[in-house]
Coordinates of C-alpha atoms in Angstrom, one line a residue:
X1346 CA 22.2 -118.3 -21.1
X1347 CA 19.7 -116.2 -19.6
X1348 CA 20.5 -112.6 -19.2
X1349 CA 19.3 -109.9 -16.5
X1350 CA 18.5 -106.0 -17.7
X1351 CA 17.7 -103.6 -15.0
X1352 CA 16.7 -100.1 -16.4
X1353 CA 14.4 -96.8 -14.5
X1354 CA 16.7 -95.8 -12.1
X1355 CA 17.4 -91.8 -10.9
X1356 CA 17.7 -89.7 -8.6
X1357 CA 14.1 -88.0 -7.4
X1358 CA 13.3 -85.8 -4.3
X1359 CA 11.5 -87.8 -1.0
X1360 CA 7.4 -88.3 -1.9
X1361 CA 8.7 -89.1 -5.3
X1362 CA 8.1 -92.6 -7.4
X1363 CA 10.5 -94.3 -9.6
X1364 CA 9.3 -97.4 -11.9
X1365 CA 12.0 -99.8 -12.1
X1366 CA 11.9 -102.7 -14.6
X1367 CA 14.1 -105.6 -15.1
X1368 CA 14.1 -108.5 -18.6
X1369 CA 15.3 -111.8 -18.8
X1370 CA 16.7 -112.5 -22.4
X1371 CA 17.9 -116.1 -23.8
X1372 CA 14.7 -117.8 -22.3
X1373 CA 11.1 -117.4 -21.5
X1374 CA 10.1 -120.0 -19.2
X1375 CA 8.7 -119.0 -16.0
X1376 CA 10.8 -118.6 -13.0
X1377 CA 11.0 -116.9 -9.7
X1378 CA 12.1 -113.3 -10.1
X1379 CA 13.3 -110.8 -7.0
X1380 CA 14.8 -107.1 -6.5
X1381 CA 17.1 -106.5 -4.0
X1382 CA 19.4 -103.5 -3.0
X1383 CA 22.3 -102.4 -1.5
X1384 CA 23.0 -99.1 -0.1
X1385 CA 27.1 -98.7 0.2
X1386 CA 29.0 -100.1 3.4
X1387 CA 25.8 -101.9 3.7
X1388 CA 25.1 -105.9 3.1
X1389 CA 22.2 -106.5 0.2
X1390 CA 18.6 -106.9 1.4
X1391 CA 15.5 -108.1 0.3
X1392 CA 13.5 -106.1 -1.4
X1393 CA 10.6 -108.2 -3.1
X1394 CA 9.8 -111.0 -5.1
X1395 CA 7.3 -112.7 -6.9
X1396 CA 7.4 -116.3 -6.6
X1397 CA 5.6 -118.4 -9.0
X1398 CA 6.7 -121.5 -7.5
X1399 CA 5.2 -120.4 -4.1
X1400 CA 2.5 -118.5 -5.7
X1401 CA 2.7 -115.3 -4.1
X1402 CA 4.2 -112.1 -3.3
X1403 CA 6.6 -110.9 -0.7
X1404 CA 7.9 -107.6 0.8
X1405 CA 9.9 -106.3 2.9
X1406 CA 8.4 -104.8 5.6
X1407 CA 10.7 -101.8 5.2
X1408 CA 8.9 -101.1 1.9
X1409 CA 5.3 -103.0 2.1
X1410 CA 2.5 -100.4 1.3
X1411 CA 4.7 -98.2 -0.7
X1412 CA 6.2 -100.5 -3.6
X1413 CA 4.6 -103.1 -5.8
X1414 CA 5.9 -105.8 -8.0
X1415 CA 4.8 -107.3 -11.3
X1416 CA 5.3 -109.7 -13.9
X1417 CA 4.8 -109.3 -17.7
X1418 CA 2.3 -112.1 -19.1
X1419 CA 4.3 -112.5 -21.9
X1420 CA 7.7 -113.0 -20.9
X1421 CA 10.1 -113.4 -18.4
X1422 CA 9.9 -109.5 -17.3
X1423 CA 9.9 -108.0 -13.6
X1424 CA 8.9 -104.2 -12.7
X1425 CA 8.9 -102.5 -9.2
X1426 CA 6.4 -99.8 -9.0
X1427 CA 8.4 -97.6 -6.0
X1428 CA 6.1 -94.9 -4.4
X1429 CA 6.3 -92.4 -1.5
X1430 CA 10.4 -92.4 -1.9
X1431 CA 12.7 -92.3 1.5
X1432 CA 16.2 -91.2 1.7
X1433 CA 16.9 -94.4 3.3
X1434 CA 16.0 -96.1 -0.3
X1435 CA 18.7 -95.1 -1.8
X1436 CA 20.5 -98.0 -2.9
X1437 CA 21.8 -99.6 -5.9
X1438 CA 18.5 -102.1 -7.0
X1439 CA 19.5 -105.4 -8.4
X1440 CA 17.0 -107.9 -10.1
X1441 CA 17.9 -111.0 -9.6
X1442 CA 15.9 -114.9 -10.9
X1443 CA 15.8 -118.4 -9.8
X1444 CA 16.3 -119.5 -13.1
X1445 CA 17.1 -123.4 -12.1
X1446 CA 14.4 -123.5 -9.7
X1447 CA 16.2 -124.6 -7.0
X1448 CA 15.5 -122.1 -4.4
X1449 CA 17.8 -119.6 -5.1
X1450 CA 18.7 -116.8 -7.2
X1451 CA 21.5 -117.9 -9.7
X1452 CA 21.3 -115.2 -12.4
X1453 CA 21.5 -111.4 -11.3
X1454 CA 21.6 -108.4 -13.3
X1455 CA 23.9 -105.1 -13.0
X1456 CA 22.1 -103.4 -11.2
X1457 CA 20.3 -99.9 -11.1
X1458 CA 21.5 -96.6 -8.9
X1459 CA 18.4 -95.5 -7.4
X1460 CA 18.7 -92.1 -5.0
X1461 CA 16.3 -89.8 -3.2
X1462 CA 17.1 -86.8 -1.6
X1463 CA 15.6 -85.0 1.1

């Protein structure tokens, strides 16, 4: 029942930032929510999470120190704050939740196009 929205994506020159945000719709109980991305030809990789189960936050190292991720207080809503852009971010960016909480992501949204340019 629950429904993933991604929206924020562009295109922006290296140096830039990009706010992406993603909402869960159809219910509003707390679960783990993630982005990940996939750049074409490659396989999807972790980008980060915030786990209320484990009660923290994780990165990947490829982006620690230049992206941060938050939760709404309200509702079930995730947003990655992406700054100091790369080429080599450019990927599509796909929310994704642990809606079961059962260690792993069963609901995932469309996804957002998200390219910088050098």
């Amino acid at each position: 029942q629950v429904q993933l929205v991604e929206s924020g994506g562009g295109l922006v020159q290296a140096g830039g930032s990009l706010r992406l945000s993603c909402v869960a719709s159809g219910r509003t109980s707390a679960f783990d929510m993630a982005w990940f991305r996939q750049a074409p030809g490659k396989e999807r990789e972790f980008v980060a999470a915030d786990s209320w189960t484990a009660g923290r936050l994780d990165y990947a190292d490829s982006v620690k120190g230049r992206f941060t991720i938050s939760r709404d207080g309200f509702k079930n809503a995730v947003y990655l704050q992406m700054n100091s852009l790369e080429p080599e971010d450019t990927a599509v960016y796909y929310c994704a939740a642990d809606v079961r909480k059962r260690g792993q992501y069963d609901i995932w949204g469309q996804g957002t196009q998200v390219t910088v340019s050098s």
